[in-house]
Structure formats: C-alpha cells, structure tokens
Amino acid sequence: MPGNDREKIRHLLVVQDMEGQRTIPLLETTYSLGRDSRNAIVLRSQSVSRQHAILLRVIIPDTEQYGFRIVDGNFKGKRSTNGLFINGTKCFSHNLQNGDLIAFGNPQAQAQYYAISNLSEAAFIESYTASDLSIFLSGQGNPVNPFETIVSDPSVEGASDAALTRLASFPELIPNPIIEMDFTGKVTYFNPAAANKFPRIREIGQNHPILANLLSAVQNQTGNSFVREVEVSGEIFEQSVHYLPESDLIRTFIIREITEQKQAEAELRQRDRLLQAVAEAANYLLAEMNYEIAIEKALATFGEAVNGDRVYLFQNHSHPVTEEIAVSLQFEWIRSGVEASHHHWQNQSYQTSGLERWYNTLSRGQPINGLTQEFPTTEKELLSRDNIKSLLLVPLRLEEDFWGYLGLVDCSSARHWSRHEESSLLTMAAIISGARQRQQVENKIRYQALHDLLTGLPNRLQFNDLLTRAIQTAVQTPDSLAVMFLDLDRFKMINDTLGHTLGDELLQSVAQRLKDSLSPGDTIARWGGDEFTILLPQISDVEEVTQIALRILQALENAFYLQEHELYISSSIGIALLNEHSPDPETLIQHADTALYYAKDKGRNNYQFYQVSLNTKAPELLNLEKSLRHALEREEFLLYYQPRVNIISGEITGMEALLRWDHPDMGIVAPSVFIPLAEASGLIIPLGEWVLRKACSQNKVWQEAGFSPVTIAVNLSPKQFRQPKLVETVAGILEATGLEARFLELEITETTAIEDLNFAKTVLRDLEQMGLLLSIDDFGTGHSALSRLQALPLHNLKIDRSFIKELTTDNTNNKVAHIITAIVALGRSLGLRLIAEGVEKSEELEFLKSINCDDVQGYFFYRPLSVQQATELMTVNGTSHKA
C-alpha cells in the first residue's frame, strides 16, 4: 500500500442539478447516472434520460492507478435522448480528466470531475460538504492532478453499441480482483478491483502472495485450472487460477474472501482439540489412582491442546504465619523453553499481595480473563515477574467451597482467550474438582479402613500390616521387636455407670496418654473395646521394653477429669518378644494376649512377659478364659429370672436374677464353669456390675409397664462384695436406673459374710441405710453358726438347695428335716424371712409348709425364665401375681 496517505489518488464528482450541488466520492467500479431513482447517481432534471450515462473505472496503462471513463447510454447500449457533452463537446465516451465538465443534454444537469492527490483522508472526507470544491482544494496545501490525461483507446472511442455492451461487462466492472501474468512473471493486466485491493501488485509482481508460486503450480498441474487459498496481510482468499496455453498467460480470479470462514473453521478445529484434550484429561483423572500424577497428565494434555505457555493449579489455605487467606501454586505445566514459576507463587496472601480482586471475583464463581497490561498495577507487577502477557483464571469449587483456581497464561503475546478456551478451562476445573472430591472420599474410606474412628489410632488391619513389615525388617538387623497387648482395668464399670459418651472421651484421653508415652517410631493401635496393641519395632534388650511398660502404667495413674468427673483407671499389659517361640505376627499377638491374661490374674495394673510355661494350661480352658474377657463387650451374657413364691398364697413375691453365657460357638456355658474363671481373672467385678444394672433396669421396666412391684434379688460374688467402692457403685446404679432401693435385694454367701465379719458388718449396714434388702445365700454350707450372723443387718435367710434335695432321700432318722426345722426356728427368732431353694417335689413343699417356711423357689413352681417369658407370666397373672 502507499506509504503516504497523500499519495493516494482520490476521485470526486461534483453534481449540479435542479436540487442544488453535492459532492460524490467515486469509490465503486461502476456507476449509472440518470433521472430514475434506481440509478447510483440520480440527476434531478427533466432533460436527463431515465438512464443517461455510465461511469466505468479503468486502469491507467502502465500504472497501478485508475481513472473513470464515461459512456453515453445504458448498459444495454441504448443512448440518451439529449446526449452527453464533455467540456461543451458532444461525445459517445470519454476518459475523464481532472476538471472535466460534464453536461447531460442541458445545463440544468451537469457535473465536474476531479482526480486529485496530495490530500489527507480527513480533508478528502471534509471535501464532501464543501460549497466550492475548487476553493476548498486550493486551501489544502496545493493538491495536484496526478495525471493530465488518460490515453484513450481509439477502438473504444469509436465503438459500436454492441461494443459498449461488451464493455459494460468487461472485467474492469467486476468487483472481484482479476490479474494476468505471463511466464516471465510480468503482470500484463489487472482490473480496478485488483488495483484497489492489492496496491503495488505490478511493482511486486510474482513475489506478491497472490502471484507467488503460480508458475511452478501451473507446471505441476495436470489440468489448466485449479483453486487454491492464499493469505495476504492476514486476509485469506479463495483464488481460481487458469492457464491460457495459447497465449502463455496465467489469469487469476479472486472468488471470495474467506477470512471469517477460515477463522470459524480454525475455531471449530481448536474447539475439537480442546474437547478431545478435556476428554483425555478426564480419563487420566478417573483411571489414574495417584491423584498427583493424574493432575500433571491432565494439565499437560490441556496445555498442549490450548497452545498455552503455562497451566496452573492454585490452592487456597491459611498463611502459615499470619493465618490470612493465602494461595499457593500446587501444580504447574510449562511449555518447553518456558521457565518455571512455582517458587514465585507460594504463600501469597490475597490481601497483602494485592490480589483481593482475584479472590472476590473467583469466589463468586466468575472467571478472570484479560491482558496483563489492562490489569491493576499491583497485579501487573506480579504477572510481569513471569513475563505473563495474558491470563485466564477460573475457580475451583467443591460444593459451595472456593478451594482454589485453574490458570492459563501466554508469555509470548497479548492473547485474547476465546469463549471455547474459557468454557474448556471451566470444564477442566469441574473435572479436577470432581477428582479432588473423589480423592477426599477415597482417602476417607482408606483412613476409615485402617484407623479407629474414635481415637484416630491405627486399627487391627493396619497394625497387622505394620507388624508384618516390621518383622521382615527386624530379621535383617541385630535388633528385635516386641508386641504389647494392653487392657484397661475397670473400664466397663465406668462406661456402664457414667454412660458411653463419657466412656468414649475416656478412651480418647487414654489413647493420647499412650501415644505420649511412646517414641516416634513406635505404633499404638486400638484392638477393640478397651484393648490396645503396641508395636516396638527396634529394641535391643528386655530392659528397654520393661521401661516402656512402666512408663505406660505410670502415665495412666493420674486422674482423668472429664465432664466434671474425676476418674481413675489402670491397665494390664502382656508382652511378647520376637523369637523362635513367637516368630510371626499371629503368634506374637496371641502370646502377648496370653501374657495379658496372666497380668490380670496377678492383680492387674502390672505387666507380664510371655513365657512358654504359660501355655501349659489346657487350650480349651485358656480359650474360654480369653473368650470370657470379650463376652461383655460382645453382649453374649443374658439374665434369666426365677420367681420366688409365697408358700401359703402362691403369690410371686420376687425374682432372682440368674446369669447365663450364650457363647457363639459353644452355646450356653454353665455358670459353674465360667463363674470361677471370672472370679479368678477379676472379670467378675465388671460382670457383677453388669448383672446388677441389668436386673435393676428390668425391674423398673416392669413397674413402668403397670405390674405390681416385686423385689429383684442379685448375688454378689466375694470379690465384688469386697471391692472398696461397692456402696457407691450400687448407689450409682440405682440412681441411673431409677429403681427404688426397697425393690433390690443383695445376696451374699455365708462364707463371704464370716470371712471378715467386721468388714461385712460395715458394708451391710451402709447398704441397709440405703433401704436395700440383704440376704444370706446358701446357708448351711459353710462352717458358721447362725448366732455368728446375728450381728449383721440381714433381712432374709436362704436355705441351700442341697438340704431340700436330701429331704426325700435321707431315711436315717430324717436328720436333714431336723436341721431344716432348726434353721427355720432360729431364723424366725432373729426376725429373718426364710426362703427355701430348689423345691421340686410336692412332699418337699408340704414339709416346708409344716415348719412355717415363708417363701420357696424351684422347678416345682417355675424354672428360670427369659425376660420375655417372665413378662408373659406377669401379664397372665395380672397385678396380683398369683401362681
């Protein structure tokens, strides 16, 4: 194009007719002039024909400029009625020159033609409204006539009507550029449209993009014509090329400009690439189990497709120092040759870094899209560090939470990101957020599978895995390892008395103390309930393990203050060392568990190492002892209820609670088997408390159901009776269950009562003051006289079933009958109520009636009943409870 705007030739036609004067810039290739309103230039005069003349743009020979030729008549060759006059001379056609005066048959309609240069575009536009163009032009820095004349083609000047018709359809009238070139590369012809669209086409010749490579293309074609695409100054054209062999010319015709079409096609291809990249990225994020690897692959795939320089993933967090909302770059993909910027974007506070606009915009779910030079100064400075010319950011959200953002930058150009690129990045953000949510769910599931949810400690599964790996390491080193099995003493009582919520808090506190007692390399796991296992993976001697065990026991000695309660708890620890007797995970844990049992058997709150001699006990009994420790936790115990009947009226006067163990493998285990085991191991205390609580709760349920109140009797074992806080425990259970003390009867054996008479007197007196009923159970089987018991605050005396059984089998002077009669008489003299156990025959019942015994129990009336059976019995008997 001309280097100076003033070099451009500009064409004007100043028309004067009945409506006045107007200046018309001649910018098109052809104009029709006449009276008819459909003409391009309408002349207002009756002397003018409907279509009077034609203006044709023509190329000035041997130049790249053009002028205009005026022809009398219309496009069909019909001439005007009053003729065409140029400078007063009538003519058929004429190549116009600057200043020519044109008359259309009458001075009432005329026009003057101007061809000028050395005039700016602004002045040219201003000339349209000048009242006197000559005066205006003279004031514009001496505009000049770029050519004095246009050489006329004699054949045109004298052409016939048919020739003028052909001229009207000549290529010079066509708005599409037409160019001819010979085989030397010289431009032989181009029409006005080509001159206007491609300035300097003649000067540049075959180096011009329109003509470039045409010679070789024609020679390589099998035919004489083809179509190609060509780009000129950012515009794309569809070009038809024809080879004219008879004249060795190449003629090109610009069919149409297809810039927008090609841009649309390019956008569609780019959209398809982006959609494909997003699909591939989604596949990575779904198929790849490693979240970080999946993110890196996804960002790389998208970055390549979008042809960006960097793709960022930022994550929000609290600033490690100021705790302000900050952001850090977590992942970054960079194009080859572009420097990484990860270190620039760590712990950037939104507030202090001047990124408040980013946070406010992105947190509302809106993207940030623009050129760096258009951003605020603070943001511009931050982005300039990494040579970022343009930026696109979209938010990352999980449900309602704004947790970060995804970024796309160009460092080479000020790029305007398209709507497809923005929507694709938004889709990527949604996919990544979905993958992050899936990762969080999977991590949570994985954590829950390997951890105890209450304490946060590893569970059995993870402990076994860690132990297996530790053994594999230990066998390759001089060091050994140890496994501890720890159980809390009296936890069950606390949990049942004060509630599971406080029990859970206690377990959490215990777990924390245990963790604090261990070294960083040690592992503590919650095995279940109140049991914990500990792995010591690197130990050099037994003394080291001993010190750790003592430290753990000491850590639990101090009180726990929870929910305004002051709680004390201790533990028992069993220890097994990795050696030839305990070579694998299963055996180590089993032997530590065995050692724990013996720690409890030796009085609790101590530790014991496993020794081979511990396994000399019968395996069946050892397994039963271990099962017993878990029976309460697994809710394997049941209570049955045996009614107590008034011997005269037959009314049910009370129920005795009887404990049964429903083992999952062995079925019902006889009390005579498991009660001694529970007593020896110390489990009888939490087990007895469970019985007491369960019985009181059931009695309260019956009362609330509308049945007449009855007494519930519960046996206390020797160890249970001697525990220091028995009175407080019973009081707590009554308060927790809401049962009045007068409906609870506690039974102790004769042996338990006389073992420490003073202690028994003190405890029983405290219980009596609470309002409870107290009984001596199994009287007659010990070695005491009834007179020794008269100092105790008792209410009932139970005759042991062994005496009742011998009533009908002893025929030697019936000594047993005399003994029972004496017991009843002595009991009555002390104000006690007499109860006979084990009554199964009518003869036994008649004898007991005859000696005025008060109540009886036994199969003659009722066997021990389940809760449901006992409730049905009370329902059938109504409120009177008659048998």
Coordinates of N, CA and C in Angstrom, one line a residue, residues 100 155 204 287 293 315 407 512 526 657 667 760:
D100 N -12.7 18.1 -15.9 CA -13.7 18.0 -17.0 C -15.1 18.3 -16.5
S155 N -10.2 2.3 -30.2 CA -11.3 1.3 -30.5 C -12.5 1.5 -29.6
I204 N 5.4 -5.4 -7.3 CA 5.9 -6.6 -6.6 C 5.9 -7.8 -7.5
A287 N -9.0 -42.7 35.7 CA -8.3 -44.0 35.7 C -7.1 -44.1 36.6
I293 N -0.2 -37.6 40.0 CA 0.2 -38.0 38.6 C -0.9 -37.7 37.6
Q315 N -4.1 -23.5 45.1 CA -4.9 -24.0 46.2 C -4.9 -23.0 47.3
G407 N -5.4 -21.9 36.1 CA -5.0 -20.7 35.4 C -4.3 -21.1 34.1
Q512 N -4.4 -40.8 73.9 CA -3.4 -39.7 73.8 C -2.3 -39.9 74.8
R526 N -5.7 -49.4 68.3 CA -6.8 -49.8 69.2 C -7.3 -51.1 68.6
A657 N -32.3 -62.8 89.9 CA -31.6 -62.7 88.6 C -30.5 -63.7 88.5
G667 N -22.4 -72.5 72.7 CA -23.8 -72.4 73.2 C -23.8 -71.9 74.6
A760 N -17.8 -57.0 106.8 CA -19.2 -57.3 106.3 C -20.2 -56.5 107.0

